[in-house]
PDB file of C-alpha atoms in Angstrom:
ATOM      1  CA  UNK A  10    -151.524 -80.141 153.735  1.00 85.00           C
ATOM      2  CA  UNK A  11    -154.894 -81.890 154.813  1.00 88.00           C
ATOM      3  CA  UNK A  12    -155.986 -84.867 156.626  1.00 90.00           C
ATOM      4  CA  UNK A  13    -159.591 -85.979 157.117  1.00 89.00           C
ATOM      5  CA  UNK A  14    -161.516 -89.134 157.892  1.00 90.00           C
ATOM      6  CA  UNK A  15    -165.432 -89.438 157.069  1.00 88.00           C
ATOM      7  CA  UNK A  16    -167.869 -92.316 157.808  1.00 90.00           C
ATOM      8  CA  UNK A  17    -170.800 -93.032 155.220  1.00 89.00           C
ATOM      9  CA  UNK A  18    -173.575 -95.639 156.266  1.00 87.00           C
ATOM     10  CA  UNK A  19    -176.740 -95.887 153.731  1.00 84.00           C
ATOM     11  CA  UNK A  20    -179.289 -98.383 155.458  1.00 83.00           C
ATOM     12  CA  UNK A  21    -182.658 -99.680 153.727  1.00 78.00           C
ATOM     13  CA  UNK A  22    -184.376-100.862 156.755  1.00 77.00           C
ATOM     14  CA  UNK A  23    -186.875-103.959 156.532  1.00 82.00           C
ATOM     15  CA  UNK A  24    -187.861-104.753 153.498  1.00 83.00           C
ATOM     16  CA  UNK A  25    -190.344-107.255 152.298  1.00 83.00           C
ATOM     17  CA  UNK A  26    -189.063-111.107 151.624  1.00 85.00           C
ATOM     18  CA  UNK A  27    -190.869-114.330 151.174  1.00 83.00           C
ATOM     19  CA  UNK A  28    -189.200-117.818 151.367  1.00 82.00           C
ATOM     20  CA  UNK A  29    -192.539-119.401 149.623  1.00 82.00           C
ATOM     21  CA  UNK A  30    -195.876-118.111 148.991  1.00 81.00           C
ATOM     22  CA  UNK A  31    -196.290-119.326 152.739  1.00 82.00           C
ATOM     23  CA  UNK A  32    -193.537-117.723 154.645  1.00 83.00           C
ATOM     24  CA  UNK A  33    -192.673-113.973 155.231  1.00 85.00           C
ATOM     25  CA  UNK A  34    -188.955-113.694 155.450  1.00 84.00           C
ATOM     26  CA  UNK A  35    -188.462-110.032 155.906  1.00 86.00           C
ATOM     27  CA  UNK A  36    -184.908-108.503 155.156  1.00 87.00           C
ATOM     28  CA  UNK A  37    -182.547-105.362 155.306  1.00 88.00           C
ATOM     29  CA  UNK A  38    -179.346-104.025 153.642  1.00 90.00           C
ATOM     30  CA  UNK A  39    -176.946-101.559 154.547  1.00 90.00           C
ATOM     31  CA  UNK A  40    -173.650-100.059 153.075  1.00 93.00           C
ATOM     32  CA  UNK A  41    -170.485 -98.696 155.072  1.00 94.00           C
ATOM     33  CA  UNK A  42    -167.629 -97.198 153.687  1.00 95.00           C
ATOM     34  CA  UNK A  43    -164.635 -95.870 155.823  1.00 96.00           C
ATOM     35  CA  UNK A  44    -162.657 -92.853 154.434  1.00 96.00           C
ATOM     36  CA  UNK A  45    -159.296 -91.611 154.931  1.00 96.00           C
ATOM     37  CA  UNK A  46    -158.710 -88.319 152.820  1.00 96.00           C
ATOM     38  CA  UNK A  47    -154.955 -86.460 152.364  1.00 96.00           C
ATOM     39  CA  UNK A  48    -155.067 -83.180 150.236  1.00 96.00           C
ATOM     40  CA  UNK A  49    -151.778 -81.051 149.218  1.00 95.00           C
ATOM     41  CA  UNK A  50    -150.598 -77.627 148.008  1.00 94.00           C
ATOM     42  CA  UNK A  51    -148.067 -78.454 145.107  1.00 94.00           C
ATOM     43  CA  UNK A  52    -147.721 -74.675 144.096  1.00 91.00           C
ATOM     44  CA  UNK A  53    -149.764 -71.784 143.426  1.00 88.00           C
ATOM     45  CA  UNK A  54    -151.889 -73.336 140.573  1.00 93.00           C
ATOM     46  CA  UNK A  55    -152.148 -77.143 141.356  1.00 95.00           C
ATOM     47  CA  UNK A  56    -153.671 -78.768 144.547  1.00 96.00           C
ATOM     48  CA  UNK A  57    -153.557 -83.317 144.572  1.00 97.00           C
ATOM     49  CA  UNK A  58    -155.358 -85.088 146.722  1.00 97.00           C
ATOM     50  CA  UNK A  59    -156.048 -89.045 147.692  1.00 97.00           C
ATOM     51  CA  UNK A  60    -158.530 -91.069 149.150  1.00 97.00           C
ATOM     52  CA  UNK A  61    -157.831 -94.286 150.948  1.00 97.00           C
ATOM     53  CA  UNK A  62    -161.308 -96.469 151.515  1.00 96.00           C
ATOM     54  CA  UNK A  63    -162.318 -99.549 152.988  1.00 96.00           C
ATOM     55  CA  UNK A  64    -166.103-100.748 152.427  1.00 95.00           C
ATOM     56  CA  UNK A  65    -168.143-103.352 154.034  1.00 94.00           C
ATOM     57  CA  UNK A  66    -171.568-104.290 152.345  1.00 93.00           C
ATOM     58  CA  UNK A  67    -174.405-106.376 154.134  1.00 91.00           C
ATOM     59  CA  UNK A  68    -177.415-107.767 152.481  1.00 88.00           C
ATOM     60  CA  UNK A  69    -179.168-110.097 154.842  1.00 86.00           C
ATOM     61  CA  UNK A  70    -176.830-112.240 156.524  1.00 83.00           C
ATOM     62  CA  UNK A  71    -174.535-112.106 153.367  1.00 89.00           C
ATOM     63  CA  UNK A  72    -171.356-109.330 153.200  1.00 90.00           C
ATOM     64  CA  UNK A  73    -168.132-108.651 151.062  1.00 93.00           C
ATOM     65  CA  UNK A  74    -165.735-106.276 152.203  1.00 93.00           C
ATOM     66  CA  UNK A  75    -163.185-104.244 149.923  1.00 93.00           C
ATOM     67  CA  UNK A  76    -160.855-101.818 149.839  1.00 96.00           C
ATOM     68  CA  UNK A  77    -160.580 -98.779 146.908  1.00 96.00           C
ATOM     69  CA  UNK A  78    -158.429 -95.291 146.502  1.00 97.00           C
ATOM     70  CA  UNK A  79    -159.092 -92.276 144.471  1.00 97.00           C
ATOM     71  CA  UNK A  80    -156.516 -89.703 143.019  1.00 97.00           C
ATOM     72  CA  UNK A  81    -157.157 -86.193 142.127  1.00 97.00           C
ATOM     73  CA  UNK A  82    -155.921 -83.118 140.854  1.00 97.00           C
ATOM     74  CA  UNK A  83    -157.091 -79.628 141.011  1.00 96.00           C
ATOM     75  CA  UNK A  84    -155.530 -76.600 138.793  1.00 97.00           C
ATOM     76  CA  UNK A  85    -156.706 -72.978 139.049  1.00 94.00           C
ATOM     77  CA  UNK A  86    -156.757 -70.919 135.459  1.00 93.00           C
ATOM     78  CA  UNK A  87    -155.967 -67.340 133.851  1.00 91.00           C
ATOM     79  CA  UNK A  88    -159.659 -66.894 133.720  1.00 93.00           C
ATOM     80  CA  UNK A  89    -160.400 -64.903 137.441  1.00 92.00           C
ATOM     81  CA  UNK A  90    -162.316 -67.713 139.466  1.00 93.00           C
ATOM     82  CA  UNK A  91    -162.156 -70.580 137.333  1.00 96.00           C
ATOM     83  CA  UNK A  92    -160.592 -73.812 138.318  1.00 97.00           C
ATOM     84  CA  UNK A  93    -160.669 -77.229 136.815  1.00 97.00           C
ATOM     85  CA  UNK A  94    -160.273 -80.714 138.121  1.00 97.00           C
ATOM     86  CA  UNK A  95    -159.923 -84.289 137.157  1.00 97.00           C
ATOM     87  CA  UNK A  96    -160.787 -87.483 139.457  1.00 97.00           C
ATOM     88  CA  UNK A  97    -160.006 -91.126 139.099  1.00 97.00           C
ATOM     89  CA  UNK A  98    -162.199 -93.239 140.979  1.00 95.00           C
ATOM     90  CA  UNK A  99    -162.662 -96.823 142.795  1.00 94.00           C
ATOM     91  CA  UNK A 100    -159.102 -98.197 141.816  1.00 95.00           C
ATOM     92  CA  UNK A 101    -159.656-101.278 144.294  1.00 93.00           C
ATOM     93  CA  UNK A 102    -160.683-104.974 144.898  1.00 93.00           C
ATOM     94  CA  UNK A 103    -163.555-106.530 143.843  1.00 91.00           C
ATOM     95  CA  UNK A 104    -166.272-106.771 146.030  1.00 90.00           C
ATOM     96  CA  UNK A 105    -167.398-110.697 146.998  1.00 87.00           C
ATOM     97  CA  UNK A 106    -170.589-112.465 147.824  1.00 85.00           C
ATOM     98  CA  UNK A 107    -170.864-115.719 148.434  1.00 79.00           C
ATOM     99  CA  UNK A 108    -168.945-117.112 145.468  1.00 81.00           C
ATOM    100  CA  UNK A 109    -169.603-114.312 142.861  1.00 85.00           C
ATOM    101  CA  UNK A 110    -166.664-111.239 143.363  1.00 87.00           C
ATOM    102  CA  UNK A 111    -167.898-107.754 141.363  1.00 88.00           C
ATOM    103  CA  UNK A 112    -165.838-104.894 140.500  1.00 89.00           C
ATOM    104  CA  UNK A 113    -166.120-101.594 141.674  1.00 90.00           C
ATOM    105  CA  UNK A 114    -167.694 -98.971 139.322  1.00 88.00           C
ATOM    106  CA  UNK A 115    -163.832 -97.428 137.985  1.00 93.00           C
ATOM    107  CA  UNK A 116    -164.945 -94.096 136.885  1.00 94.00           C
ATOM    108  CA  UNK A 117    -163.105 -91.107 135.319  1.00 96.00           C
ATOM    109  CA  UNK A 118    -164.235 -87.527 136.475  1.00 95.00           C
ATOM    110  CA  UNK A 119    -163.800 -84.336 134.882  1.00 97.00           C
ATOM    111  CA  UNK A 120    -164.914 -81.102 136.079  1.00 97.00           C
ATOM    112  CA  UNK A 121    -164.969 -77.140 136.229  1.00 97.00           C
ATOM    113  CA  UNK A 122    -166.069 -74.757 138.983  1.00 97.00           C
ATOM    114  CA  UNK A 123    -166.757 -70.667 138.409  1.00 96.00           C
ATOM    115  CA  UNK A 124    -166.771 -68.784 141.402  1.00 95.00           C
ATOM    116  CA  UNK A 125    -168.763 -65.170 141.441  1.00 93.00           C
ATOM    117  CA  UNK A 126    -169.762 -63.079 144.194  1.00 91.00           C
ATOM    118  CA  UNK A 127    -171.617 -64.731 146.374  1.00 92.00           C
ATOM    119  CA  UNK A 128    -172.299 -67.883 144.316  1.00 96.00           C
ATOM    120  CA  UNK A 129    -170.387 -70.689 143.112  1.00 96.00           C
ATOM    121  CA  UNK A 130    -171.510 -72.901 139.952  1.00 97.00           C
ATOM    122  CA  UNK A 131    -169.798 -76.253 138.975  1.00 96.00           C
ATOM    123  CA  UNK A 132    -170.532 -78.788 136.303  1.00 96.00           C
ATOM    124  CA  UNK A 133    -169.090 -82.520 135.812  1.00 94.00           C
ATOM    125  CA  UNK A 134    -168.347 -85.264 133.670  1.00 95.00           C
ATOM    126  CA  UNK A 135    -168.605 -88.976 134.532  1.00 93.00           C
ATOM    127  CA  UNK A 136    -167.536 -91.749 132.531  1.00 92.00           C
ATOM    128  CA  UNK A 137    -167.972 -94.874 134.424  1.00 90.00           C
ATOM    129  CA  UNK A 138    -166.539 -98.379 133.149  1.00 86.00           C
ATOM    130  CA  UNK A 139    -169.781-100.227 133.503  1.00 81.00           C
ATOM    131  CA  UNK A 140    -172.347 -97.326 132.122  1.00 81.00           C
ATOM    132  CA  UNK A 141    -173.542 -94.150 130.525  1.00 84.00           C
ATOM    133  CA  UNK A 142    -172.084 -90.694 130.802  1.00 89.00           C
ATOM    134  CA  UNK A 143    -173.476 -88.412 133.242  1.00 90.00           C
ATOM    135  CA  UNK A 144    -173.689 -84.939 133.675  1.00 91.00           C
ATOM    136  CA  UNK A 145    -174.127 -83.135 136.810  1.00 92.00           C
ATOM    137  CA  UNK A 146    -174.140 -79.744 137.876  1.00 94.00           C
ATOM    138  CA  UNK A 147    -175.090 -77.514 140.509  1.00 95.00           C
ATOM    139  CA  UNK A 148    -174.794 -73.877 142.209  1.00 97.00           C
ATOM    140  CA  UNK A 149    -174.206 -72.037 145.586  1.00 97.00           C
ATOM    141  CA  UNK A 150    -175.470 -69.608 146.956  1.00 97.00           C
ATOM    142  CA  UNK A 151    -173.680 -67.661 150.048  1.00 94.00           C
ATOM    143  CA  UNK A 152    -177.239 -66.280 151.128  1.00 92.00           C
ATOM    144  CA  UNK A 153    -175.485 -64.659 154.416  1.00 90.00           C
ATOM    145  CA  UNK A 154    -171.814 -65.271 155.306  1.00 85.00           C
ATOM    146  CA  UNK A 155    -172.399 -68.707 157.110  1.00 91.00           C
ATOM    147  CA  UNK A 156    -175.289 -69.914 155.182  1.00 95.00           C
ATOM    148  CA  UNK A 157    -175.189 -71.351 152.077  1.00 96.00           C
ATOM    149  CA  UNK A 158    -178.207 -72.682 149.807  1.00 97.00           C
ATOM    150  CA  UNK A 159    -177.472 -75.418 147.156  1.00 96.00           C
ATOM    151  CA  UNK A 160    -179.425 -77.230 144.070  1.00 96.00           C
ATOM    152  CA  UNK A 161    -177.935 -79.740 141.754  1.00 93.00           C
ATOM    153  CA  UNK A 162    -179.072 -81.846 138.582  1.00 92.00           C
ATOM    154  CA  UNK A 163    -177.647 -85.114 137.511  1.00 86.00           C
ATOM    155  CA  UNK A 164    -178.442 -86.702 134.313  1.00 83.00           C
ATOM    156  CA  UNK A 165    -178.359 -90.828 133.001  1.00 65.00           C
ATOM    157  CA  UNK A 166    -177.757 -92.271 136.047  1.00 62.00           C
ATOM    158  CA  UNK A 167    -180.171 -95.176 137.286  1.00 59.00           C
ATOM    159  CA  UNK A 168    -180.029 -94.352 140.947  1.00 60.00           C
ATOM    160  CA  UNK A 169    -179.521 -90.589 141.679  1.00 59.00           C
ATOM    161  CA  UNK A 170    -180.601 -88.581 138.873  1.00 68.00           C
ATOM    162  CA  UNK A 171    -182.684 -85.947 138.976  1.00 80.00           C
ATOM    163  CA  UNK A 172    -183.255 -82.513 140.922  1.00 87.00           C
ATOM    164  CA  UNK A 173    -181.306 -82.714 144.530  1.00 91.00           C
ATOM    165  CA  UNK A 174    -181.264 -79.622 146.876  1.00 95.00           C
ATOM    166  CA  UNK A 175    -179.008 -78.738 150.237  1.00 95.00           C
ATOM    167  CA  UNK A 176    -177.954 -76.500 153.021  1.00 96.00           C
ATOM    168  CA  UNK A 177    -174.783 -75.840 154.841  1.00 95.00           C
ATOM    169  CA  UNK A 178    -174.085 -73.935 157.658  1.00 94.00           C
ATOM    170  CA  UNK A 179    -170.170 -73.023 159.721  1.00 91.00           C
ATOM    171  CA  UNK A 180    -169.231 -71.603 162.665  1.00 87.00           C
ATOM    172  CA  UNK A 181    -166.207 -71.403 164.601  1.00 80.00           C
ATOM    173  CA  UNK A 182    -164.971 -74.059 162.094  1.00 80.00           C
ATOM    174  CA  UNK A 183    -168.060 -75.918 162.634  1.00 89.00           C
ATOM    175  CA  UNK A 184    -169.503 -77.516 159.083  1.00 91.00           C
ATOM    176  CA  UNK A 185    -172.255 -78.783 159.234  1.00 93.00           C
ATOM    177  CA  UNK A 186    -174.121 -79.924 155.519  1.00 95.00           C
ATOM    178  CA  UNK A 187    -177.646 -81.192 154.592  1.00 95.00           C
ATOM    179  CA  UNK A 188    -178.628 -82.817 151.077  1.00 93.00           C
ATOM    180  CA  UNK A 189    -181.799 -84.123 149.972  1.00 90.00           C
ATOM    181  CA  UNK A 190    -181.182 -86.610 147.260  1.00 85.00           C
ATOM    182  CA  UNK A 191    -184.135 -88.777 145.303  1.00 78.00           C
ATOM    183  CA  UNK A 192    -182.744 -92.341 145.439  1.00 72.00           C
ATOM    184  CA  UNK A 193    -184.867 -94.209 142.820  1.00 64.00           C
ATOM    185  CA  UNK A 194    -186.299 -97.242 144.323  1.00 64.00           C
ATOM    186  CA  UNK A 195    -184.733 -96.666 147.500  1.00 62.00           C
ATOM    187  CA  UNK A 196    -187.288 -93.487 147.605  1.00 70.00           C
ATOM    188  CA  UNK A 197    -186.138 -89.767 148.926  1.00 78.00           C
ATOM    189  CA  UNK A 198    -182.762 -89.912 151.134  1.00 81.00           C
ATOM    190  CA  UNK A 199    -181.505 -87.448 153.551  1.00 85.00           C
ATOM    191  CA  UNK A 200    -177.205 -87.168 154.129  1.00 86.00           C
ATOM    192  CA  UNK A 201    -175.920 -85.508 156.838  1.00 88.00           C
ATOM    193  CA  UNK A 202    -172.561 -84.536 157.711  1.00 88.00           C
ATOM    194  CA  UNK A 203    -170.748 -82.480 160.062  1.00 86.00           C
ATOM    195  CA  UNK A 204    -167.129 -81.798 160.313  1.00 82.00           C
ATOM    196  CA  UNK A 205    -164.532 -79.837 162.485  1.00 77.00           C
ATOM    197  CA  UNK A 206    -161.498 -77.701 161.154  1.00 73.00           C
ATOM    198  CA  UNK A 207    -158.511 -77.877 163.108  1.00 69.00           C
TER     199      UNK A 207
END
């Protein structure tokens, strides 16, 4: 069994707003979301796993707040190294400003991962509620036992798509992970994490 917890914050800093051609009425947004995660063995061949979230959005003196979970499963294969998954995502409440209450982007995931020496290669399918199907994919490479080099592609999605690259890096159960992700409008971002095996 496995318990974790992860914080994600994604903040825009000022950005440019106008009241009337007159007066500058500058602006920011930010994003929080609060994760609980649980993960389990079933048997040799399946692993499940949940997530419990709770998400607070700002944009200028306006919020909503919501609350979603995920549900996963896991199975390994005959074929040596290859595993396949299946995700269902954002099962929650609506998310509410002011007067006007939006859904959360309900998505079905299906995926596949191949591992080979020293690399591991993965590809995805998303089929969200409210848009296209996307694609992604990616590799990893274990360039020395505690370093790892990544690059990833996502296709149709109006945010995110594009080239992406990354790093990670453990020790003494130490993880520590670095992504560089185009953002469309929002420009180039940079995520961070870092967490501790127990």
């Amino acid at each position: 069994r496995v318990l974790a917890c992860g914080i994600t914050f994604l903040g825009s800093g000022d950005i440019e707003g106008w009241k009337d051609k007159d007066t500058r009425d500058d602006f920011s947004a930010g994003d929080m979301a609060v994760t609980m995660s649980y993960g389990q063995k079933m048997n040799e061949k399946m692993l499940i796993g949940a997530n419990a979230r709770f998400i607070h959005q700002r944009i200028k003196d306006n919020t909503a707040v919501g609350a979603s979970v995920d549900m996963g499963v896991l199975c390994s294969t005959k074929v040596k190294g290859l595993m396949v998954g299946a995700v269902l995502r954002n099962l929650g409440t609506k998310m509410k400003f002011d007067d006007k209450a939006d859904s959360l982007p309900l998505e079905i995931k299906g995926g596949i991962s191949f591992e080979l020496p020293k690399m591991l290669c993965v590809l995805d399918v998303t089929m969200p509620t409210d848009n296209k199907l996307r694609i992604n994919t990616g590799v990893e490479y274990h360039l020395i036992p505690r370093l790892s080099l990544r690059a990833g592609y996502g296709s149709n999605n109006d945010i995110d798509h594009g080239l992406s690259a990354g790093i990670g890096f453990n020790t003494e159960g130490l993880q520590f992970d670095y992504a560089y992700v185009p953002y469309g409008d929002v420009d180039n971002t940079h995520r961070v994490s870092v967490g501790k095996r127990f």
